[in-house]
PDB file of C-alpha atoms and ligand atoms in Angstrom:
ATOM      1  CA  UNK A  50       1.157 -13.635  -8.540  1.00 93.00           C
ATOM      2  CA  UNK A  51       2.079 -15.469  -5.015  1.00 96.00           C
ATOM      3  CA  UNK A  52      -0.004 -16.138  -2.113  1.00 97.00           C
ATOM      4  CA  UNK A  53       1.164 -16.544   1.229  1.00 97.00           C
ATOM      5  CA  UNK A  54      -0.677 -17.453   4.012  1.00 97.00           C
ATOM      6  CA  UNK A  55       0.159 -17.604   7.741  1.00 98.00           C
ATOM      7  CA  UNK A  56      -1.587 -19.102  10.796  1.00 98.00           C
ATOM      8  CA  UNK A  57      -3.012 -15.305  12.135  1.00 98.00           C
ATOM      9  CA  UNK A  58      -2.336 -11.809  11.771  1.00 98.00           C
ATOM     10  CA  UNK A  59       0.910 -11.604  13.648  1.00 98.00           C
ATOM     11  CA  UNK A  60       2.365 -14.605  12.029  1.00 98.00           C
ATOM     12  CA  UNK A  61       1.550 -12.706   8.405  1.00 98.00           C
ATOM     13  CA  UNK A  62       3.046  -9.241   9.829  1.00 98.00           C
ATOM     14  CA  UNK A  63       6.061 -10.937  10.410  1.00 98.00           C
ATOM     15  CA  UNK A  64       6.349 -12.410   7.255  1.00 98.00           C
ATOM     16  CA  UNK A  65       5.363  -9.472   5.294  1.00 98.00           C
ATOM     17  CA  UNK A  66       8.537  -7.563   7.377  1.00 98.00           C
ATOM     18  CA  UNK A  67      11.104  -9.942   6.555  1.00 98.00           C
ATOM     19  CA  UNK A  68       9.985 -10.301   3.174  1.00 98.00           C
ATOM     20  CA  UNK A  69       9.800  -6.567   2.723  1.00 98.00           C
ATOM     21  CA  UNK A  70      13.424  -6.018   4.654  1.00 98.00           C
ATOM     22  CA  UNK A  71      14.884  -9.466   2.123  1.00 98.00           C
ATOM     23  CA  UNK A  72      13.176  -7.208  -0.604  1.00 98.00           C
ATOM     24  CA  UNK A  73      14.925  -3.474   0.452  1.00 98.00           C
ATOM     25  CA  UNK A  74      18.066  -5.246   1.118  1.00 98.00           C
ATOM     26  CA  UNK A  75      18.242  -6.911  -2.960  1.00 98.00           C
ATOM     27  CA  UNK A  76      16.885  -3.743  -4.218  1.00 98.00           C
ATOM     28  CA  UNK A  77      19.340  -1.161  -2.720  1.00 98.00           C
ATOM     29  CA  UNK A  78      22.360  -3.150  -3.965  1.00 98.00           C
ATOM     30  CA  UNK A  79      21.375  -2.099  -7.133  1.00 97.00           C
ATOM     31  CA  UNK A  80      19.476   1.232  -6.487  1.00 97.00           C
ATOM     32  CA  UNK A  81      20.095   4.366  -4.372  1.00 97.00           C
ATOM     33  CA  UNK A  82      16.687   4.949  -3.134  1.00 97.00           C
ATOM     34  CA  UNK A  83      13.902   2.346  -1.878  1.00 98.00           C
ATOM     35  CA  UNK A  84      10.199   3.973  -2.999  1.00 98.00           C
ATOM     36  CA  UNK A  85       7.489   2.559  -0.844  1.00 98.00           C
ATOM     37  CA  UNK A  86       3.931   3.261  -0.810  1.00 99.00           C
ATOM     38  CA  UNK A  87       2.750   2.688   2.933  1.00 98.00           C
ATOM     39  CA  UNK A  88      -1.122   1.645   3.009  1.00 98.00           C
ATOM     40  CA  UNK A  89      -3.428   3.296   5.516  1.00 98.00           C
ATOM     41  CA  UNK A  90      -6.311   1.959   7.575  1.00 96.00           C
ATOM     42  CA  UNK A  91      -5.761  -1.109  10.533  1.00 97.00           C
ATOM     43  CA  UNK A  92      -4.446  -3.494   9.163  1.00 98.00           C
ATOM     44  CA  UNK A  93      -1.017  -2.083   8.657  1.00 98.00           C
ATOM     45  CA  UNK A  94      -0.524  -0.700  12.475  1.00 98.00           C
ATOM     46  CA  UNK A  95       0.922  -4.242  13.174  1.00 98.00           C
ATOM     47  CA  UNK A  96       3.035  -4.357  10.784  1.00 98.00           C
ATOM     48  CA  UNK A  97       4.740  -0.710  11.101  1.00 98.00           C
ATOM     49  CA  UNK A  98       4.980  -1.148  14.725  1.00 98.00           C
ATOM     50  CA  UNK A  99       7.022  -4.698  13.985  1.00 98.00           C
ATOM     51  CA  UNK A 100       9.130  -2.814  11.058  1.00 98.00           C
ATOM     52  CA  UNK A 101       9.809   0.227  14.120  1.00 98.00           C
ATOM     53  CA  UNK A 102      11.288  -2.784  16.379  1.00 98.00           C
ATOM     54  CA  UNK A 103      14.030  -4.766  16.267  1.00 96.00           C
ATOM     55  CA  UNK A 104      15.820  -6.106  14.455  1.00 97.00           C
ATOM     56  CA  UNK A 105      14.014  -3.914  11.596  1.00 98.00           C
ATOM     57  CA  UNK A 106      14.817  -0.786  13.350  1.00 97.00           C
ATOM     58  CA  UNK A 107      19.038  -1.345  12.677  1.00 96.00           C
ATOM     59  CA  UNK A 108      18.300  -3.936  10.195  1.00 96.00           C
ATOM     60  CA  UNK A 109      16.840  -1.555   7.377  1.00 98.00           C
ATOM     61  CA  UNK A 110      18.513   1.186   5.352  1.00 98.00           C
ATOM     62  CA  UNK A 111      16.086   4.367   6.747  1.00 98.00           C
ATOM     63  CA  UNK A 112      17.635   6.522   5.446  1.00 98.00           C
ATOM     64  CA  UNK A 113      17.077   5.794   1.661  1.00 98.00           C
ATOM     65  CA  UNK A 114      13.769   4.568   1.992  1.00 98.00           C
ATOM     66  CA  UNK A 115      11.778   7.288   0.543  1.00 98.00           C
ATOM     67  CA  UNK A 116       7.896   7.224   1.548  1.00 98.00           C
ATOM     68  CA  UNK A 117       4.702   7.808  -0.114  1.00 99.00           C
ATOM     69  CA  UNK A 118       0.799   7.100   0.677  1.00 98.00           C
ATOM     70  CA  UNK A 119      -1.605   4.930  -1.404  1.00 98.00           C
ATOM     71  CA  UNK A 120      -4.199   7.304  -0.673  1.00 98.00           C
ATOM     72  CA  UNK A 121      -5.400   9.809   2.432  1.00 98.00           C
ATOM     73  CA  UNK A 122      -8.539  10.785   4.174  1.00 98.00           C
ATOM     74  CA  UNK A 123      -9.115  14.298   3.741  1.00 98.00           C
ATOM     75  CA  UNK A 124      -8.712  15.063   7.367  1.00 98.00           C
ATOM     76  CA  UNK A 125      -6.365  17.318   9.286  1.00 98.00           C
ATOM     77  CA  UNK A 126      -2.809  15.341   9.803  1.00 98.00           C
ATOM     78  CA  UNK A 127      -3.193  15.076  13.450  1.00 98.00           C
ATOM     79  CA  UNK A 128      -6.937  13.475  13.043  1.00 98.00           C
ATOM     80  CA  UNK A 129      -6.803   9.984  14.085  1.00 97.00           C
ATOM     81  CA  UNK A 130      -8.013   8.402  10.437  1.00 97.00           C
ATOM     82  CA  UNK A 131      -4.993  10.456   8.991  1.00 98.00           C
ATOM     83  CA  UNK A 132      -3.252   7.398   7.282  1.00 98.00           C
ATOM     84  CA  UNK A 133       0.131   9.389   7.425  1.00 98.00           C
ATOM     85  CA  UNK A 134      -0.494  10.147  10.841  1.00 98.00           C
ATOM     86  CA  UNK A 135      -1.303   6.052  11.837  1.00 98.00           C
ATOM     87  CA  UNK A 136       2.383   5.910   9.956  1.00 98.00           C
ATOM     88  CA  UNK A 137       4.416   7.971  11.962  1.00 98.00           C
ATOM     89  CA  UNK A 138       2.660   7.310  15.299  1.00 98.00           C
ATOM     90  CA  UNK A 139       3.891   3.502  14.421  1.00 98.00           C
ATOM     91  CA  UNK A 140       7.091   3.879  12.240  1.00 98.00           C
ATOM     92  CA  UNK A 141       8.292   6.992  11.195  1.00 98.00           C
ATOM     93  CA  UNK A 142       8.450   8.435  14.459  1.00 98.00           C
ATOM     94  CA  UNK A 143      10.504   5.453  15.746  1.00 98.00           C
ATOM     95  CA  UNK A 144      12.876   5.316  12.952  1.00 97.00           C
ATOM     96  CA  UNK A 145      15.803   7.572  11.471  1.00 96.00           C
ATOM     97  CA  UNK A 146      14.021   8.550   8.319  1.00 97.00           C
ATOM     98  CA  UNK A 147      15.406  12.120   6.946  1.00 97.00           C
ATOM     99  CA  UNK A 148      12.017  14.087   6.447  1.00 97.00           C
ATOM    100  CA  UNK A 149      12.847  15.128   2.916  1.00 98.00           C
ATOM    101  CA  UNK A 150      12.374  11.151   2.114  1.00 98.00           C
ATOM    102  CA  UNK A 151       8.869  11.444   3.464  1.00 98.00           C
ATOM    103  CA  UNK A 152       6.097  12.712   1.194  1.00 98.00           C
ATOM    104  CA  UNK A 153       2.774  13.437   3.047  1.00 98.00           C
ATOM    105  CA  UNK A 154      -0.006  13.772   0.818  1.00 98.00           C
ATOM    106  CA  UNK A 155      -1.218  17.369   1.761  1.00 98.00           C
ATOM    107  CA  UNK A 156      -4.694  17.643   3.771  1.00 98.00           C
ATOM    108  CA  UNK A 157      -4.810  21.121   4.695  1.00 97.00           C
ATOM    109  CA  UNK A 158      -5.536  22.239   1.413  1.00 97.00           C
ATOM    110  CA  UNK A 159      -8.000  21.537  -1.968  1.00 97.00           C
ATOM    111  CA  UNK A 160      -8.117  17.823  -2.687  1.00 97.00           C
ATOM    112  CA  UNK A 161      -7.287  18.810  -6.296  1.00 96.00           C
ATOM    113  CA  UNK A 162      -4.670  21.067  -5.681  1.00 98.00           C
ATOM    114  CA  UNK A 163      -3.304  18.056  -2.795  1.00 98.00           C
ATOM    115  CA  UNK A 164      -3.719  15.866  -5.603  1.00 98.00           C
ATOM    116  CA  UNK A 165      -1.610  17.407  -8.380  1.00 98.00           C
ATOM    117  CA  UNK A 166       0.809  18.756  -6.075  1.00 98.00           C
ATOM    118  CA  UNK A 167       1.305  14.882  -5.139  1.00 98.00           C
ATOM    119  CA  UNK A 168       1.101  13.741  -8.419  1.00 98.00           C
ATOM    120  CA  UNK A 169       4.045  15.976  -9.727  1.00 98.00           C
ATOM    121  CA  UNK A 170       6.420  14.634  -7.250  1.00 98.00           C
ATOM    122  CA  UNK A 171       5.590  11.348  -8.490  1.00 98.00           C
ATOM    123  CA  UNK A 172       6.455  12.030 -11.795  1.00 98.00           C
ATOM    124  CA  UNK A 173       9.530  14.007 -10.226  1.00 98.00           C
ATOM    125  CA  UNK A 174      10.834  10.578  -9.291  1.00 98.00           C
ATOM    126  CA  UNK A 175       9.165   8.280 -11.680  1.00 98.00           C
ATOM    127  CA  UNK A 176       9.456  10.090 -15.148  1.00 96.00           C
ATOM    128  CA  UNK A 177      13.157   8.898 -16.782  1.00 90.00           C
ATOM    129  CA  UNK A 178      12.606   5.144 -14.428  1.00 95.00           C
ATOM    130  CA  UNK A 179      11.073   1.835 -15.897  1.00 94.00           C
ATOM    131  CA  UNK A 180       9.446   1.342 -12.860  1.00 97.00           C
ATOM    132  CA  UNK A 181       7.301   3.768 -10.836  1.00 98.00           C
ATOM    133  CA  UNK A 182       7.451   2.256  -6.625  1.00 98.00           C
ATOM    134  CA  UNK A 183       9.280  -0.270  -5.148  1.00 98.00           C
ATOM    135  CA  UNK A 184       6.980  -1.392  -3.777  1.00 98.00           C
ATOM    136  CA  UNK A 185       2.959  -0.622  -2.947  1.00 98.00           C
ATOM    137  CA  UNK A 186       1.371  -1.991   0.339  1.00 99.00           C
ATOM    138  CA  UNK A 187      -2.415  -2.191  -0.169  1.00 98.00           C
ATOM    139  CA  UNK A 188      -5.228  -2.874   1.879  1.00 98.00           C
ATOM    140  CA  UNK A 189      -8.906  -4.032   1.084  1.00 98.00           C
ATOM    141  CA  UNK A 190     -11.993  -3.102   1.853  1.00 98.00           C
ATOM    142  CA  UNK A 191     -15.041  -5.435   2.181  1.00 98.00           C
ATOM    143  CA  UNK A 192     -16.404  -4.157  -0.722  1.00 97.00           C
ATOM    144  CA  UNK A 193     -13.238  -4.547  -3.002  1.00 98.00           C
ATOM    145  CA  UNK A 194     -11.925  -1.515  -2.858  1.00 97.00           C
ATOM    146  CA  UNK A 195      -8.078  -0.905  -2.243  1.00 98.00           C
ATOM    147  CA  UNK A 196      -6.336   2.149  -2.106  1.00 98.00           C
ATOM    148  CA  UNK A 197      -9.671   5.257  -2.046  1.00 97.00           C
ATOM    149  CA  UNK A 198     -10.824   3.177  -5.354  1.00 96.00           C
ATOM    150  CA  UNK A 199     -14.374   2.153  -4.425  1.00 95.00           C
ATOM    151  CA  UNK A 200     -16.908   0.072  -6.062  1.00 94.00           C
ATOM    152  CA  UNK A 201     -19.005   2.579  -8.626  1.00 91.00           C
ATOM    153  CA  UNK A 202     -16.440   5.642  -7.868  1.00 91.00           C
ATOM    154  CA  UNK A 203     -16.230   8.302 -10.538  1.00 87.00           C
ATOM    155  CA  UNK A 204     -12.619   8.282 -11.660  1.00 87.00           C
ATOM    156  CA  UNK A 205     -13.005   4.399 -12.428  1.00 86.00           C
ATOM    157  CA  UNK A 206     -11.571   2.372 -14.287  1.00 79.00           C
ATOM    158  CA  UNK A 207      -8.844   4.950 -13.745  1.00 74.00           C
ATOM    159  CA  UNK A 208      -7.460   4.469 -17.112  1.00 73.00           C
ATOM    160  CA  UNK A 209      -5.512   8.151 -16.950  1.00 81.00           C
ATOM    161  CA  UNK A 210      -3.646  10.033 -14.264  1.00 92.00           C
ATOM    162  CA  UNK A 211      -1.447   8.626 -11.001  1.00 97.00           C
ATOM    163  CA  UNK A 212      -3.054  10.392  -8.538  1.00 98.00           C
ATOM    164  CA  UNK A 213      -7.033  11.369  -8.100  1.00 97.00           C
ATOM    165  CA  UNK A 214      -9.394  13.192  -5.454  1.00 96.00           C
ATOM    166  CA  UNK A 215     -12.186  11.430  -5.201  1.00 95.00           C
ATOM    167  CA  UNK A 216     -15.306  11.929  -3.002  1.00 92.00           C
ATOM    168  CA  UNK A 217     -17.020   8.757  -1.132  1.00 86.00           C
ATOM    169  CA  UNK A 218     -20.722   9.224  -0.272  1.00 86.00           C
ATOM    170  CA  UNK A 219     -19.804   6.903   2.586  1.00 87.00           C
ATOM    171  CA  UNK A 220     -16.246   7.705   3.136  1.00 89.00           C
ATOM    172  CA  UNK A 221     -15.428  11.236   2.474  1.00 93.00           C
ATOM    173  CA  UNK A 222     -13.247  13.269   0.550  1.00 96.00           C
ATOM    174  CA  UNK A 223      -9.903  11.183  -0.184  1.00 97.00           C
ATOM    175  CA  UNK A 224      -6.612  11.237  -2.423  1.00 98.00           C
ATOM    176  CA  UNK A 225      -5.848   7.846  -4.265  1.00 98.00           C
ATOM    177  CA  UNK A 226      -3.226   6.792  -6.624  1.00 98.00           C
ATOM    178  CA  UNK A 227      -4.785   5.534  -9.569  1.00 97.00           C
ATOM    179  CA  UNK A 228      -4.068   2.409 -10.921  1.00 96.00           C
ATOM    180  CA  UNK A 229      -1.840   2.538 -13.761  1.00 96.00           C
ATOM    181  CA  UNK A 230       1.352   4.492 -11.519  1.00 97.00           C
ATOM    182  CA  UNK A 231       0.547   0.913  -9.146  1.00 98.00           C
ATOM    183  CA  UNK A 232       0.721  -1.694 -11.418  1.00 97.00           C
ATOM    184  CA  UNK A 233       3.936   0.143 -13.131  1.00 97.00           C
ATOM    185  CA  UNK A 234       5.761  -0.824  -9.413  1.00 98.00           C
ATOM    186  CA  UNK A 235       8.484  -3.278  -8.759  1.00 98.00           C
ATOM    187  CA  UNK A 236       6.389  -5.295  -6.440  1.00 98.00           C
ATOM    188  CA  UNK A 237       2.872  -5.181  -4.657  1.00 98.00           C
ATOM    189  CA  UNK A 238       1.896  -6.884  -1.498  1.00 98.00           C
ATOM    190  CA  UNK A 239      -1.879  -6.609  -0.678  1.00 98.00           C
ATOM    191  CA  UNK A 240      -1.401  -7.141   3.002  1.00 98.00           C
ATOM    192  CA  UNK A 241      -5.120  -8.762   4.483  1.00 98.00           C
ATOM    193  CA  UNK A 242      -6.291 -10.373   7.632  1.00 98.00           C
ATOM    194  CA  UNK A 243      -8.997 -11.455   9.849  1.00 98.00           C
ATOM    195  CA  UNK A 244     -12.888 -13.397   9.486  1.00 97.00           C
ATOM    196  CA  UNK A 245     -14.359  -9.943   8.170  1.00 98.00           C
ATOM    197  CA  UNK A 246     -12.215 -10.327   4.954  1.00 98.00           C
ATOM    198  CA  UNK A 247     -12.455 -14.088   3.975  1.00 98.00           C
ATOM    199  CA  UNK A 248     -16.145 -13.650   1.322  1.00 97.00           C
ATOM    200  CA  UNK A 249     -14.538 -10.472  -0.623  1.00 98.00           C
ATOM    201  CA  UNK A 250     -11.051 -12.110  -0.744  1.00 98.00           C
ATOM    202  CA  UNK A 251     -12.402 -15.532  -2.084  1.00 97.00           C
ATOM    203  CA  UNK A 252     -14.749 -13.652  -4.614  1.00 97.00           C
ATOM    204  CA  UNK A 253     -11.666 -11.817  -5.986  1.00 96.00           C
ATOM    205  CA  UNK A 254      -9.967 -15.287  -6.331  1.00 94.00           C
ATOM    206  CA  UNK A 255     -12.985 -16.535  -8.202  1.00 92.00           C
ATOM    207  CA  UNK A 256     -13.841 -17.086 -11.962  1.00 89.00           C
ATOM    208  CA  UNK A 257     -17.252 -16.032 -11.300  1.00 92.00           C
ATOM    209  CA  UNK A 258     -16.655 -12.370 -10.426  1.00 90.00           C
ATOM    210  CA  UNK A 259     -13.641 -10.986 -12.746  1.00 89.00           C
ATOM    211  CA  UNK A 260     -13.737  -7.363 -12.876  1.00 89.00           C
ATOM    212  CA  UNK A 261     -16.103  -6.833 -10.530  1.00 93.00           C
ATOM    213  CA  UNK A 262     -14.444  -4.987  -7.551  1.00 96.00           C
ATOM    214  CA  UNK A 263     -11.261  -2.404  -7.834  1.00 96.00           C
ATOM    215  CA  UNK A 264      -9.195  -4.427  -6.359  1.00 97.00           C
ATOM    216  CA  UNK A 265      -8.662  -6.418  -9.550  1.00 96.00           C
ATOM    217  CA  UNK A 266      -7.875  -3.251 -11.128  1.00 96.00           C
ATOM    218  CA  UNK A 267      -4.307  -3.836  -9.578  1.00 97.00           C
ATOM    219  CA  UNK A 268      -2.407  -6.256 -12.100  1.00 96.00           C
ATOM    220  CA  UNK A 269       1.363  -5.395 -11.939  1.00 98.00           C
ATOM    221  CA  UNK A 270       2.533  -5.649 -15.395  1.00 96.00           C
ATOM    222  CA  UNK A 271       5.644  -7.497 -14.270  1.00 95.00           C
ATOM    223  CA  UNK A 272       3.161  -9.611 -12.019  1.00 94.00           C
ATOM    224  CA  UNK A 273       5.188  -9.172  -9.379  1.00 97.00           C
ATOM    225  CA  UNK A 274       1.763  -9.409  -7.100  1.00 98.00           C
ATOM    226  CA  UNK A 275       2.031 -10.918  -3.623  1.00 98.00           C
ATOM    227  CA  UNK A 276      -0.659 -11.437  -1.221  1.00 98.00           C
ATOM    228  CA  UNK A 277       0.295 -11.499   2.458  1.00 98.00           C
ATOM    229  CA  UNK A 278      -2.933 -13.145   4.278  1.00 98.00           C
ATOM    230  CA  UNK A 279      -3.948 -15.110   7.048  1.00 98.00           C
ATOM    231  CA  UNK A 280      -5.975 -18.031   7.512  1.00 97.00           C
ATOM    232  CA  UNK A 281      -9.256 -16.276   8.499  1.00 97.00           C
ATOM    233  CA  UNK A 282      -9.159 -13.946   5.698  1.00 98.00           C
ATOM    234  CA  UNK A 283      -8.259 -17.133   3.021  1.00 97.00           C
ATOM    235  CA  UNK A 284     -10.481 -19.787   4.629  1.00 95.00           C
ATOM    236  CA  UNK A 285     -12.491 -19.879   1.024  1.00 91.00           C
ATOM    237  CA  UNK A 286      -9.596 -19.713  -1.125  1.00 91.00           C
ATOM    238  CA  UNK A 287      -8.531 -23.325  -2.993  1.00 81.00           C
ATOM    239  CA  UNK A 288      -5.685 -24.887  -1.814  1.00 76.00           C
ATOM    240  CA  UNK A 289      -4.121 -24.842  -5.346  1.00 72.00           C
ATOM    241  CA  UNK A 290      -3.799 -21.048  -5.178  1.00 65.00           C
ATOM    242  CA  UNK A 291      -1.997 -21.028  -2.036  1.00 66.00           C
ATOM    243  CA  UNK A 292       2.050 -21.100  -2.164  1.00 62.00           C
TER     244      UNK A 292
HETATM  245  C1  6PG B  59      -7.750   3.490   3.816  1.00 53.97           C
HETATM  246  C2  6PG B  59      -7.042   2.446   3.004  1.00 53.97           C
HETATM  247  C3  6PG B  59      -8.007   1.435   2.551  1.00 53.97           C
HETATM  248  C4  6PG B  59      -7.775   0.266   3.484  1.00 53.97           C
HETATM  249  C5  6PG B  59      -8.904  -0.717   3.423  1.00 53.97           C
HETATM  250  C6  6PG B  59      -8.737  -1.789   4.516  1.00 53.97           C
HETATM  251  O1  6PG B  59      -7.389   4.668   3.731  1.00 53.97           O
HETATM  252  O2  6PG B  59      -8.635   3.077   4.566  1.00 53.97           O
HETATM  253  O3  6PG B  59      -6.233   2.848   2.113  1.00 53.97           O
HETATM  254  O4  6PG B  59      -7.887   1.028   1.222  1.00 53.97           O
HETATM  255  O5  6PG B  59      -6.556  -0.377   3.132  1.00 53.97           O
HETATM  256  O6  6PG B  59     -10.100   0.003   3.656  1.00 53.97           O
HETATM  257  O7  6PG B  59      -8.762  -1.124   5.749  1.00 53.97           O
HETATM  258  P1  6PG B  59      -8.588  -1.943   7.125  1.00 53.97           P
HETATM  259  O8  6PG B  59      -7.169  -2.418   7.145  1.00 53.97           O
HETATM  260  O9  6PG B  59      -8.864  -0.902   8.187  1.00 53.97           O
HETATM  261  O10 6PG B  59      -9.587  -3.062   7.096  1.00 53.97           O
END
């Protein structure tokens, strides 16, 4: 696992890019496709809109990047907390991305039906590989929770399946990948920033509270596990664990 820190959120965006461009770059001299699992939520928006720009816009091979979802709200795609939709209003749409590399997971219909339907395409690419993604962006949550795996959810600890609807008394109806097709990726970056993060990110980075949010449920088995944060959100984190 590596931790990387940067002075604020636009330093750490940048970082994550160039890191994530260095990383496509290595990976498709070997490989035909790039997977990537795009996280939803705020956070990201900087990021996406900084991957849309230059030099990322040229500097990237679009078109075989192939794109998934950690997880979706179970809202209409045009809704503004539609994570796919936060995607393309800040990258897709600005990129040259054929749309049969893009794989939306489906809203308009049941979340189990959305679910499977997602789930077999994952295994569609997945099945005969070592690896399942490239790589995974995450997010997390105050609470611990990454991806739509919250503290005290029903389908945890996940130990079964890629891909799960789940229902949130707090956050809705959502579609998650489930741990075990995550920790099978390449790489994982958990991508955090800001004040409002620092007490959840230093109690995952504690000895005191192992196992305790779902968070920690992401342990890549090739620990290739990166954490992209800024100051704010590592201001209780030891020195010693910092790169
Ligand atoms: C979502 C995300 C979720 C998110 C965290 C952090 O659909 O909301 O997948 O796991 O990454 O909740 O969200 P913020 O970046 O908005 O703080």
């Amino acid at each position: 696992m590596q931790v990387h820190t940067y002075k604020d959120a636009d330093e750490v965006c940048n970082a994550l890019a160039d890191w994530m461009a260095a990383l496509m770059d290595k990976t498709l001299q070997a490989k035909e496709k790039f997977v990537l699992a795009l996280s939803g939520g705020e956070t990201p928006k900087k990021l996406y809109k900084i991957l849309a720009a230059s030099p990322y816009n040229e500097k990237i091979k679009w078109d075989r990047v192939h794109f998934f979802w950690g997880d979706e709200r179970v809202v209409p795609f045009d809704d503004e907390r539609n994570n796919a939709k936060m995607a393309f209003d800040n990258l897709l749409d600005k990129v040259k991305i054929p749309s049969g590399n893009i794989h939306r997971i489906w809203t308009d219909v049941e979340p189990a039906v959305a679910a499977a339907q997602y789930e077999k395409i994952l295994h569609q690419y997945f099945d005969d590989k070592q690896t399942t993604f490239d790589l995974v962006l995450l997010g997390l949550g105050e609470d611990g929770h990454t991806l739509s795996l919250f503290p005290g959810s029903e389908v945890l600890p996940g130990k079964t399946g890629w891909v799960n609807a789940v229902h949130s008394a707090e956050k809705g109806e959502r579609i998650t990948l489930m741990p075990d097709v995550v920790n099978r990726s390449a790489s994982v970056a958990f991508l955090v920033t800001g004040e409002s993060k620092s007490a959840i990110v230093e109690k995952l980075f504690s000895d005191q509270h192992i196992g305790e949010f779902p968070a920690q449920l992401v342990k890549p088995v090739n620990n290739e596990l990166h954490w992209f944060l800024d100051k704010t959100a590592s201001s209780g984190l030891n020195p010693e664990k910092i790169d």
